[in-house]
XYZ file of C-alpha atoms in Angstrom:
663
model
C 21.889 -2.709 15.018
C 19.680 0.352 15.991
C 20.110 1.807 19.827
C 17.314 0.904 21.491
C 15.751 3.247 23.847
C 15.789 2.614 27.156
C 12.834 -0.104 28.607
C 13.299 1.525 32.568
C 12.692 4.692 31.269
C 9.086 6.936 32.015
C 6.920 6.342 28.958
C 6.402 9.620 27.375
C 2.371 7.656 26.694
C 0.964 5.187 28.194
C -2.115 3.680 27.196
C -4.273 1.454 29.671
C -6.866 -1.018 29.242
C -7.972 1.538 26.461
C -11.862 0.142 25.656
C -13.906 2.069 22.793
C -17.873 1.319 21.823
C -19.670 2.646 18.627
C -23.455 2.789 19.079
C -25.135 1.596 15.740
C -28.840 0.628 15.444
C -29.438 0.398 19.257
C -26.569 -1.451 19.923
C -22.981 -1.363 21.179
C -20.089 -2.667 19.054
C -17.054 -3.169 20.829
C -13.939 -1.635 18.450
C -11.013 -1.265 21.109
C -11.020 -4.175 23.632
C -8.500 -3.402 26.906
C -5.524 -2.075 24.606
C -2.652 -1.550 26.500
C 0.677 -0.002 25.088
C 3.890 2.724 26.534
C 5.747 4.625 23.825
C 9.379 6.048 25.179
C 11.603 8.888 24.191
C 13.213 8.620 20.431
C 11.318 5.589 20.426
C 9.229 3.852 17.058
C 6.162 1.705 18.073
C 4.111 -0.110 15.664
C 0.615 -0.513 15.563
C -0.419 -3.566 13.039
C -3.057 -5.869 11.866
C -5.551 -6.076 9.259
C -8.291 -4.105 8.017
C -10.895 -3.139 10.667
C -9.116 -4.516 13.794
C -8.878 -1.219 15.825
C -5.606 0.572 14.413
C -6.861 3.911 13.724
C -9.948 3.851 16.001
C -7.376 3.295 18.977
C -5.540 5.999 18.027
C -8.485 8.784 16.885
C -9.425 7.160 20.743
C -5.858 8.290 22.235
C -6.016 11.792 20.078
C -9.552 12.556 22.064
C -10.852 12.656 18.506
C -14.066 10.201 19.528
C -15.545 12.084 21.861
C -19.474 12.457 21.053
C -21.287 10.570 23.790
C -24.125 9.822 21.958
C -22.389 7.258 19.658
C -19.157 6.560 21.273
C -18.013 5.385 24.583
C -14.350 5.055 25.965
C -13.052 4.241 28.867
C -9.415 3.428 30.119
C -6.263 5.589 30.923
C -4.169 7.263 28.428
C -0.998 9.092 30.215
C 0.881 11.551 28.589
C 3.914 12.450 30.203
C 2.152 10.905 33.384
C -1.239 13.054 33.173
C -4.133 11.103 32.797
C -6.024 12.927 29.460
C -8.896 11.176 28.929
C -10.334 13.100 32.182
C -9.760 16.846 31.210
C -12.499 18.844 29.610
C -12.441 18.969 25.524
C -11.342 22.583 26.064
C -8.194 21.890 27.663
C -7.440 18.692 25.502
C -7.486 21.300 23.019
C -4.714 22.888 24.099
C -2.769 19.855 24.577
C -3.679 18.316 21.148
C -1.306 19.489 18.331
C 1.185 20.674 21.139
C 1.856 17.854 23.517
C 0.372 15.166 20.949
C 0.197 15.501 17.144
C -1.222 13.263 14.145
C -0.105 12.754 10.775
C -3.102 11.690 8.776
C -2.967 8.867 6.175
C -4.088 11.302 2.949
C -2.216 14.257 3.099
C -4.749 15.715 0.704
C -7.970 15.030 3.323
C -6.036 17.025 6.029
C -4.697 19.868 4.211
C -6.760 23.103 3.784
C -6.685 23.292 -0.137
C -7.951 27.044 0.342
C -4.947 28.077 2.590
C -1.171 28.170 1.568
C 1.317 25.681 2.676
C 3.372 28.793 5.316
C -0.128 29.589 6.746
C -0.986 26.323 7.895
C 2.378 24.927 9.287
C 2.231 28.402 11.044
C -1.282 27.874 12.456
C -0.517 25.601 15.557
C 2.485 27.713 16.382
C 0.256 30.828 16.912
C -2.392 28.902 18.283
C -0.084 27.132 21.032
C 3.310 28.773 21.097
C 4.018 32.439 22.938
C 5.480 33.700 19.603
C 4.660 36.225 16.622
C 3.983 35.818 13.087
C 7.714 36.732 11.597
C 9.237 34.192 14.132
C 6.130 31.610 13.343
C 6.880 32.137 9.719
C 10.918 31.575 10.369
C 10.345 28.595 12.279
C 8.046 27.176 9.311
C 10.750 27.988 6.341
C 13.121 25.784 9.025
C 10.898 23.075 9.611
C 10.403 22.718 5.206
C 13.435 23.005 5.447
C 14.461 20.410 7.827
C 11.629 17.731 6.202
C 13.560 17.910 2.882
C 11.181 20.809 0.779
C 13.593 22.701 -1.377
C 12.945 26.304 -1.479
C 11.340 26.587 1.186
C 10.764 30.385 1.374
C 9.372 30.116 -2.443
C 7.121 26.911 -1.389
C 5.652 28.414 2.027
C 3.100 30.569 -0.613
C 2.109 27.917 -2.890
C -0.913 25.721 -2.255
C -1.408 21.755 -1.432
C -2.239 21.116 -5.008
C 0.915 22.619 -6.136
C 2.690 19.759 -4.059
C 3.193 16.349 -4.940
C 1.846 13.790 -2.887
C 5.626 12.618 -1.357
C 5.985 16.561 -0.568
C 2.176 16.914 0.912
C 3.202 13.910 3.445
C 6.356 16.108 4.406
C 4.191 19.567 4.468
C 1.751 17.395 7.131
C 4.901 15.726 9.126
C 6.217 19.650 9.404
C 2.861 20.505 10.889
C 3.003 17.641 13.259
C 6.393 18.927 14.391
C 5.209 22.448 14.557
C 4.907 22.924 18.166
C 7.349 20.258 19.663
C 5.358 17.592 20.117
C 6.266 14.668 23.029
C 4.337 12.157 20.661
C 3.450 11.748 17.097
C 0.654 9.461 16.100
C 1.350 8.776 12.418
C -1.438 6.571 10.483
C -0.610 4.648 7.366
C 1.664 7.816 6.171
C 3.075 6.353 3.682
C 0.054 3.823 2.035
C -0.602 6.288 -1.019
C 3.262 7.024 -1.580
C 5.667 5.379 -4.133
C 8.452 2.859 -2.931
C 11.031 5.432 -2.810
C 9.302 8.528 -1.562
C 7.683 6.203 1.307
C 11.842 5.075 2.112
C 12.448 8.650 2.059
C 9.463 9.749 4.276
C 10.226 7.027 6.919
C 13.716 7.838 6.814
C 12.772 11.140 7.810
C 10.346 10.631 10.532
C 13.130 7.539 11.867
C 16.126 10.827 11.903
C 13.451 13.138 13.823
C 12.407 10.809 16.144
C 15.878 10.062 16.737
C 17.734 13.535 16.411
C 14.157 15.169 18.871
C 13.719 12.271 21.046
C 9.524 12.533 20.399
C 7.932 9.294 20.655
C 6.518 7.925 17.470
C 3.187 5.629 16.790
C 3.263 4.090 13.552
C 0.511 2.811 12.146
C 0.603 0.241 9.138
C -0.642 -2.850 7.758
C 3.001 -3.330 6.068
C 5.449 -5.268 8.161
C 8.664 -5.090 6.351
C 8.411 -1.237 7.113
C 7.750 -2.394 10.617
C 11.155 -4.761 10.304
C 13.306 -1.590 8.828
C 11.891 1.057 10.804
C 10.266 0.652 14.224
C 12.087 -0.221 17.647
C 8.684 -2.543 19.288
C 5.603 -3.846 17.601
C 2.117 -4.725 19.062
C 0.128 -6.912 16.620
C -3.738 -6.437 16.776
C -6.683 -8.639 15.983
C -10.009 -8.221 16.915
C -9.894 -5.296 19.136
C -6.655 -6.841 21.063
C -3.495 -6.595 20.887
C -2.800 -9.853 20.788
C 1.174 -9.920 20.328
C 3.645 -7.389 21.765
C 7.425 -7.234 22.000
C 10.870 -5.991 20.289
C 10.683 -6.121 16.504
C 13.403 -9.213 16.361
C 11.195 -11.031 18.459
C 8.084 -10.850 17.167
C 8.707 -10.988 13.519
C 11.541 -13.819 13.771
C 10.309 -15.610 16.412
C 6.300 -14.883 16.838
C 4.303 -16.579 19.282
C 0.733 -15.886 18.858
C -0.253 -18.065 15.732
C -2.152 -15.179 13.624
C 1.117 -13.066 13.723
C 3.404 -16.352 12.448
C 0.372 -16.371 9.713
C 0.551 -12.509 8.741
C 4.576 -12.844 8.580
C 4.422 -16.323 6.159
C 1.352 -14.915 3.850
C 4.169 -11.689 2.862
C 5.664 -12.234 -0.436
C 9.387 -11.054 0.119
C 12.350 -10.460 -1.695
C 14.539 -11.845 0.935
C 13.835 -15.086 0.888
C 13.709 -17.686 -2.348
C 10.387 -17.000 -4.200
C 7.985 -19.580 -2.862
C 5.844 -21.431 -5.174
C 2.737 -20.846 -3.174
C 2.142 -18.052 -0.252
C 0.880 -18.999 2.503
C -2.899 -18.349 3.809
C -4.781 -17.051 6.319
C -8.522 -18.725 5.849
C -11.463 -16.882 6.541
C -12.334 -13.443 7.256
C -11.434 -10.829 10.268
C -14.344 -11.063 12.552
C -16.811 -7.998 12.249
C -17.557 -6.332 15.587
C -21.850 -6.610 14.751
C -21.177 -10.796 15.422
C -18.055 -10.958 17.425
C -16.967 -14.730 18.735
C -16.735 -15.751 21.993
C -13.156 -16.308 23.597
C -10.314 -16.152 21.280
C -11.465 -13.795 18.205
C -8.823 -15.503 16.365
C -9.716 -19.464 16.999
C -12.135 -19.609 13.320
C -9.563 -18.762 11.607
C -6.724 -20.950 13.655
C -5.957 -24.490 12.690
C -4.567 -25.297 16.267
C -7.563 -24.148 18.167
C -8.892 -26.365 20.773
C -12.269 -26.373 23.033
C -9.720 -23.908 25.060
C -10.286 -21.317 23.091
C -13.282 -20.693 23.750
C -12.230 -18.604 26.440
C -9.968 -15.457 26.297
C -6.347 -16.007 26.805
C -4.748 -14.289 29.509
C -1.492 -12.589 28.489
C 1.906 -14.947 28.840
C 4.729 -12.350 29.405
C 8.676 -13.635 28.516
C 11.064 -11.233 29.238
C 10.018 -8.095 27.317
C 7.517 -9.294 25.273
C 3.649 -10.720 25.552
C 1.431 -12.750 24.242
C -2.482 -13.842 24.037
C -2.589 -17.711 22.775
C -3.176 -21.088 24.144
C -1.475 -22.585 21.419
C 1.901 -20.572 20.984
C 4.023 -20.834 17.948
C 7.568 -23.036 19.290
C 8.967 -23.349 15.895
C 11.039 -20.480 14.623
C 9.903 -18.988 10.814
C 12.645 -19.407 8.179
C 15.026 -17.442 7.676
C 17.095 -16.368 4.422
C 18.490 -19.835 2.670
C 15.616 -21.946 4.802
C 12.664 -21.485 2.585
C 11.318 -23.658 0.442
C 11.530 -22.015 -2.988
C 9.711 -22.842 -6.228
C 10.563 -25.115 -9.450
C 12.679 -23.896 -12.409
C 11.669 -21.074 -14.136
C 9.227 -21.559 -16.989
C 10.091 -21.132 -20.731
C 7.723 -19.507 -22.726
C 7.851 -20.000 -26.483
C 4.725 -17.994 -27.747
C 3.892 -14.533 -27.372
C -0.233 -13.498 -26.870
C 0.826 -9.588 -26.911
C 3.588 -7.579 -28.926
C 3.789 -4.021 -28.076
C 6.368 -2.059 -30.664
C 6.582 1.516 -30.079
C 3.700 2.142 -28.052
C 3.759 6.445 -28.164
C 1.050 8.258 -26.277
C 0.891 12.461 -26.241
C -1.822 14.564 -24.477
C -2.171 17.983 -26.224
C -3.076 20.922 -24.070
C -3.366 24.245 -24.195
C -0.534 26.680 -25.568
C 1.048 23.950 -27.390
C 1.899 22.296 -24.162
C 2.905 18.544 -24.745
C 2.521 15.961 -22.125
C 4.829 12.871 -22.976
C 2.985 10.120 -21.123
C 4.334 7.171 -22.861
C 7.381 7.293 -24.946
C 8.391 4.416 -27.627
C 7.503 1.415 -25.369
C 7.775 -1.917 -26.359
C 7.211 -5.352 -24.278
C 6.427 -8.998 -24.910
C 3.739 -10.914 -22.658
C 4.063 -14.599 -22.853
C 0.960 -16.664 -23.472
C 0.465 -18.679 -20.344
C 2.480 -16.239 -18.916
C 2.498 -12.970 -17.023
C 4.184 -9.537 -17.552
C 4.802 -7.453 -14.305
C 4.810 -3.675 -15.167
C 6.141 -1.420 -12.509
C 7.682 2.012 -11.743
C 6.641 4.996 -9.776
C 3.023 6.614 -9.935
C 2.999 9.022 -12.945
C 5.375 7.004 -14.811
C 2.859 6.090 -17.784
C 1.501 2.455 -16.592
C -2.084 3.265 -16.485
C -1.354 5.326 -19.725
C -0.251 2.204 -21.021
C -3.277 0.364 -19.603
C -5.760 3.131 -20.857
C -4.401 2.813 -24.454
C -3.966 -1.006 -25.049
C -7.495 -1.306 -23.824
C -8.449 1.531 -26.369
C -10.143 3.419 -23.851
C -7.509 6.213 -25.249
C -6.044 6.685 -28.745
C -2.346 5.883 -29.316
C -0.375 8.557 -30.869
C 1.726 5.812 -32.497
C 2.833 2.319 -32.268
C 1.604 -1.186 -32.527
C 0.183 -4.101 -30.247
C 0.040 -7.180 -31.835
C -2.702 -9.538 -30.313
C -4.421 -12.596 -32.259
C -2.975 -11.269 -35.540
C -4.956 -7.471 -35.257
C -3.187 -4.612 -34.399
C -5.465 -3.551 -31.132
C -4.424 0.172 -31.867
C -5.815 0.293 -35.231
C -8.831 -1.953 -35.015
C -12.124 -1.030 -36.107
C -15.304 -0.902 -34.443
C -16.531 -4.099 -34.933
C -12.820 -5.696 -34.537
C -12.588 -3.907 -31.666
C -15.763 -5.563 -29.909
C -14.651 -9.169 -30.602
C -11.171 -8.043 -28.812
C -12.447 -6.861 -25.827
C -14.002 -10.250 -25.058
C -10.549 -11.700 -25.563
C -9.267 -9.141 -23.478
C -10.627 -8.604 -19.616
C -9.372 -6.503 -16.895
C -9.380 -6.391 -13.273
C -9.426 -3.193 -11.591
C -7.584 -2.019 -8.253
C -10.834 -1.072 -6.524
C -13.463 -3.661 -7.093
C -15.537 -1.167 -4.711
C -15.776 1.517 -7.673
C -15.687 -1.130 -10.637
C -18.947 -2.853 -9.685
C -22.422 -1.358 -9.243
C -23.740 -0.950 -5.912
C -27.213 -1.240 -7.240
C -27.158 -4.607 -8.617
C -26.691 -8.202 -6.804
C -23.698 -10.099 -8.008
C -25.907 -12.458 -10.110
C -26.971 -9.339 -12.204
C -23.379 -7.905 -12.481
C -22.157 -11.192 -13.902
C -24.563 -11.998 -16.106
C -24.633 -8.718 -17.777
C -22.080 -8.791 -20.272
C -22.920 -12.765 -20.516
C -26.073 -11.851 -21.875
C -24.813 -8.457 -23.598
C -22.268 -10.715 -25.722
C -23.918 -13.190 -26.284
C -22.169 -15.777 -24.503
C -25.730 -17.233 -22.961
C -28.932 -17.243 -24.975
C -31.311 -17.003 -21.551
C -31.547 -16.304 -17.910
C -31.205 -19.726 -16.924
C -28.203 -20.369 -19.046
C -26.535 -17.040 -17.851
C -27.301 -18.225 -14.056
C -25.662 -21.388 -14.585
C -22.884 -19.372 -15.355
C -22.639 -17.622 -13.028
C -22.781 -20.166 -10.333
C -19.566 -21.503 -12.146
C -18.390 -18.340 -12.514
C -18.468 -18.000 -8.503
C -17.158 -21.624 -7.749
C -13.895 -20.968 -9.886
C -12.895 -17.930 -7.820
C -13.837 -19.806 -4.481
C -16.969 -17.965 -3.723
C -20.394 -19.869 -2.638
C -23.526 -19.620 -4.654
C -25.368 -17.842 -2.749
C -22.842 -15.257 -3.015
C -24.758 -14.102 -6.150
C -27.731 -12.761 -4.188
C -25.464 -10.166 -2.377
C -24.632 -6.385 -3.205
C -21.264 -5.264 -3.176
C -21.632 -3.595 -0.187
C -22.242 -6.934 1.914
C -19.493 -8.290 0.826
C -15.599 -7.856 2.272
C -12.870 -6.178 0.039
C -11.623 -9.590 -0.965
C -14.606 -11.246 -2.054
C -15.668 -7.860 -4.200
C -12.215 -8.570 -5.768
C -13.021 -12.194 -6.284
C -16.029 -10.904 -8.482
C -14.089 -8.618 -10.395
C -12.443 -11.602 -11.344
C -15.348 -13.673 -12.159
C -16.349 -10.943 -14.164
C -13.335 -11.007 -16.147
C -13.316 -14.758 -16.417
C -17.230 -14.977 -17.978
C -16.223 -13.453 -21.033
C -13.299 -16.821 -21.973
C -10.599 -14.441 -22.218
C -6.861 -15.105 -23.229
C -5.360 -12.298 -21.534
C -6.317 -10.170 -18.452
C -4.928 -6.570 -17.583
C -4.751 -6.798 -13.585
C -4.447 -3.132 -12.664
C -3.320 -3.219 -9.215
C -5.622 -5.526 -8.329
C -3.859 -6.432 -4.791
C -2.895 -3.346 -2.980
C -5.608 -2.356 -1.449
C -6.091 -5.571 0.121
C -5.237 -6.443 3.388
C -1.791 -9.410 3.286
C -3.270 -12.217 4.299
C -5.989 -11.515 1.258
C -3.445 -10.357 -0.688
C -2.078 -13.833 -0.550
C -5.360 -15.614 -1.653
C -5.962 -13.477 -5.059
C -2.242 -13.815 -6.041
C -2.798 -18.047 -4.980
C -6.123 -17.351 -6.723
C -4.649 -15.994 -9.973
C -2.090 -18.243 -10.394
C -4.326 -21.161 -9.907
C -6.772 -19.739 -12.579
C -3.159 -19.097 -15.394
C -2.448 -23.080 -14.634
C -6.288 -24.342 -15.191
C -7.265 -21.836 -18.000
C -3.981 -21.051 -19.749
C -4.437 -17.337 -19.069
C -1.603 -14.439 -19.615
C -1.824 -11.728 -17.637
C -0.235 -8.029 -17.764
C -0.219 -7.224 -14.045
C 0.548 -3.452 -12.941
C 2.052 -2.819 -9.551
C 4.390 -1.044 -7.731
C 5.106 -3.884 -4.761
C 8.151 -4.885 -6.083
C 7.744 -8.435 -3.602
C 4.190 -9.024 -5.678
C 5.509 -8.614 -8.719
C 8.386 -10.961 -8.266
C 6.097 -13.729 -6.771
C 3.630 -13.419 -9.995
C 5.548 -12.498 -13.146
C 7.557 -14.293 -15.423
C 8.469 -11.414 -17.076
C 9.315 -7.836 -15.672
C 9.421 -4.269 -17.697
C 10.814 -1.404 -15.413
C 9.018 2.041 -16.476
C 10.464 5.705 -15.624
C 8.789 8.647 -16.999
C 7.161 6.983 -19.974
C 10.028 5.076 -20.914
C 10.923 1.523 -20.294
C 13.984 1.493 -19.186
C 14.694 -2.539 -18.082
C 13.072 -5.664 -18.981
C 14.063 -8.821 -17.923
C 12.709 -12.786 -16.775
C 11.462 -12.696 -12.876
C 15.190 -14.665 -12.328
C 17.326 -12.000 -14.711
C 15.510 -8.885 -13.186
C 15.704 -10.104 -9.489
C 19.279 -11.663 -9.062
C 21.067 -9.168 -11.746
C 19.207 -6.071 -11.607
C 21.517 -3.747 -14.167
C 19.486 -0.314 -14.397
C 20.499 2.255 -11.831
C 16.769 3.054 -11.937
C 15.844 -0.450 -11.121
C 18.384 -1.007 -8.241
C 17.173 1.991 -6.425
C 13.465 0.889 -6.652
C 14.707 -2.431 -5.094
C 16.933 -0.871 -2.552
C 13.904 0.991 -1.472
C 11.741 -1.762 -0.543
C 11.616 -2.530 2.816
C 13.041 -5.722 3.679
C 13.196 -8.059 6.864
C 16.686 -8.018 6.203
C 18.936 -6.209 8.784
C 21.292 -4.965 6.191
C 18.617 -4.526 2.852
C 18.626 -1.653 0.751
C 21.592 0.496 2.825
C 24.202 0.786 -0.061
C 24.919 4.208 -0.747
C 25.047 3.349 -4.736
C 21.269 3.099 -4.942
C 20.368 5.779 -2.865
C 17.023 7.597 -4.637
C 16.560 11.191 -4.067
C 14.180 13.619 -5.213
C 11.214 13.424 -7.444
C 9.694 12.248 -10.581
C 10.101 15.211 -12.802
C 7.254 16.279 -14.945
C 6.296 14.585 -17.983
C 5.453 18.510 -19.313
C 9.514 18.978 -19.543
C 11.113 16.185 -18.941
C 14.855 15.906 -19.192
C 16.861 15.705 -22.109
C 18.485 12.362 -23.045
C 18.006 9.961 -20.097
C 14.696 10.342 -18.181
C 16.568 9.027 -15.043
C 19.971 11.019 -15.502
C 18.222 14.075 -12.933
C 18.015 11.715 -10.242
C 20.839 8.798 -10.926
C 23.768 8.185 -8.917
C 25.809 6.982 -11.483
C 25.082 10.507 -14.138
C 27.614 11.606 -16.359
C 27.626 14.405 -18.917
C 27.018 12.305 -22.023
C 23.439 10.783 -20.057
C 22.193 14.299 -21.466
C 22.909 14.451 -24.379
C 21.470 11.410 -26.150
C 18.251 9.067 -25.412
C 19.886 5.476 -24.637
C 18.951 2.672 -26.993
C 17.789 -0.851 -25.215
C 21.282 -2.806 -25.082
C 20.881 -6.857 -24.843
C 22.565 -8.356 -22.199
C 21.149 -11.739 -22.496
C 17.901 -12.549 -25.308
C 15.841 -11.653 -22.520
C 17.406 -8.785 -20.684
C 17.331 -5.259 -22.264
C 18.752 -2.240 -20.249
C 18.299 1.199 -21.797
C 21.231 2.983 -20.089
C 24.871 4.268 -21.094
C 26.600 3.135 -18.071
C 25.909 -0.259 -18.039
């Protein structure tokens, strides 16, 4: 158990009754409503909630980055070390921003200048705010890079952001935030775009820096497991308000507000037995343009009564607050108390058999990128294969090659008696009707200029599945019904729908071809946890009803465990372990698989702390992969023999194979 910061200590940052309104089409939209919280020295305070709840807007207001009086109004009090700086002129605020309060943004490539070296960008705030010369600033920048875990900092000072990986760029942004020894740092989704192993490294680093330097840290996230592992206190936001706050132990183990309880039950968890279905919160978060009266959550709450027509006052008990007329009284199920799913399915037939799939990219000067190397797996008929691994491991290349969006260097992929990789143009058209895809971001895969009816009808007419517009229209309504959307959605454009609704349209479009196999490429990674649960339940329902098979690509192992029957783990272009869901998550054997599982943030207090599972460093380049076992450069179990031979898969059962000489 981590030592909790002194609750009686004077807060470094104190926010009181913060309100933010945006002007839109001659009306004011109330985005943030009476938000109040404190951050003390050495404390990590989390701000959580679904997209649109006001987390990021409230933090931008705290940073005084929303100051255009023609479009924005804000009120309240924000005290930094006892001084209310909302009343300060912008010229004085500029002297505080970066020096006393700093921010780490979600996407480092948008906050780093691509035309400036990394070293210059770290030195810039020091030269602006501190009384030091360039030589001293450079020495401090080198020391900061070393502290945040960047190797060879003297050399990397003179490199540009594009020469760094995603995890290293985020470390640079953290170094910039620390450069002037701020009192408070606000981190806005600092690990959303990172792999689970790099995410763990970044948050371990942030947590250590908070304790070491005594800064206060505000962590904005939608990942409740991250909050459970790293935060001291948590504020849950909904509809622009903080509806529950308290210590992490209190709020996450015994939530009082029904929205908090709904979020927690919607999260797929590795520390509990797998449930047959995920809990879902009905409906959508409220729009600021059509905000409900009274409790903002009441339209989605199963316990709502007439009393919820007014705004509930905060109930204060010990060190926590919640605003709910009908608080939860039962403790959420903990480990061993969760309703588990039934027995594991067994599958006798295979819908897609991949053997020796290899894809190399040939660059100039005879350089070769070995993106996928000798990959083999089977997808069961009516079941799901989960394909997991870090960014750059080759998952997307496998998908694009199987869909014939690029050619394979070698290998076979047998589907319905045909090799997809060598099929001619005529055969490929027929195969593509039977193999459909659901993309990660529905916004970029749906034509913004077409209505949903046109988007769904077009492939039906092109492939001759419908002979007339009337027949296509009837089929569109049927497809919308299959994915739980009302028929009137057909007249909307994609931008008029929520993210979850757009993803349902993407699934409906795939179903229109009556496929046998659907490739799901990160279909829920961009969705809020409650919407994610709805989509995952929908995919399971459609599989049971239509007998579909899925190739489910993801980096979230909790999601993969919930939806997959078989799992293949990839590292640097190779499959290092394949097993049934039960085998992989109960007895993982490859060191990389164990490292991935250990890095997953968990609600269990002692999860992922084993030293043998610790993974360090970053994924090597496929331009120059390590000899022998590709994981050996990051493996805590590596020996000299690992560099000499590529380990062949070793069978531990008919369904469990591991490519490692140490198991």
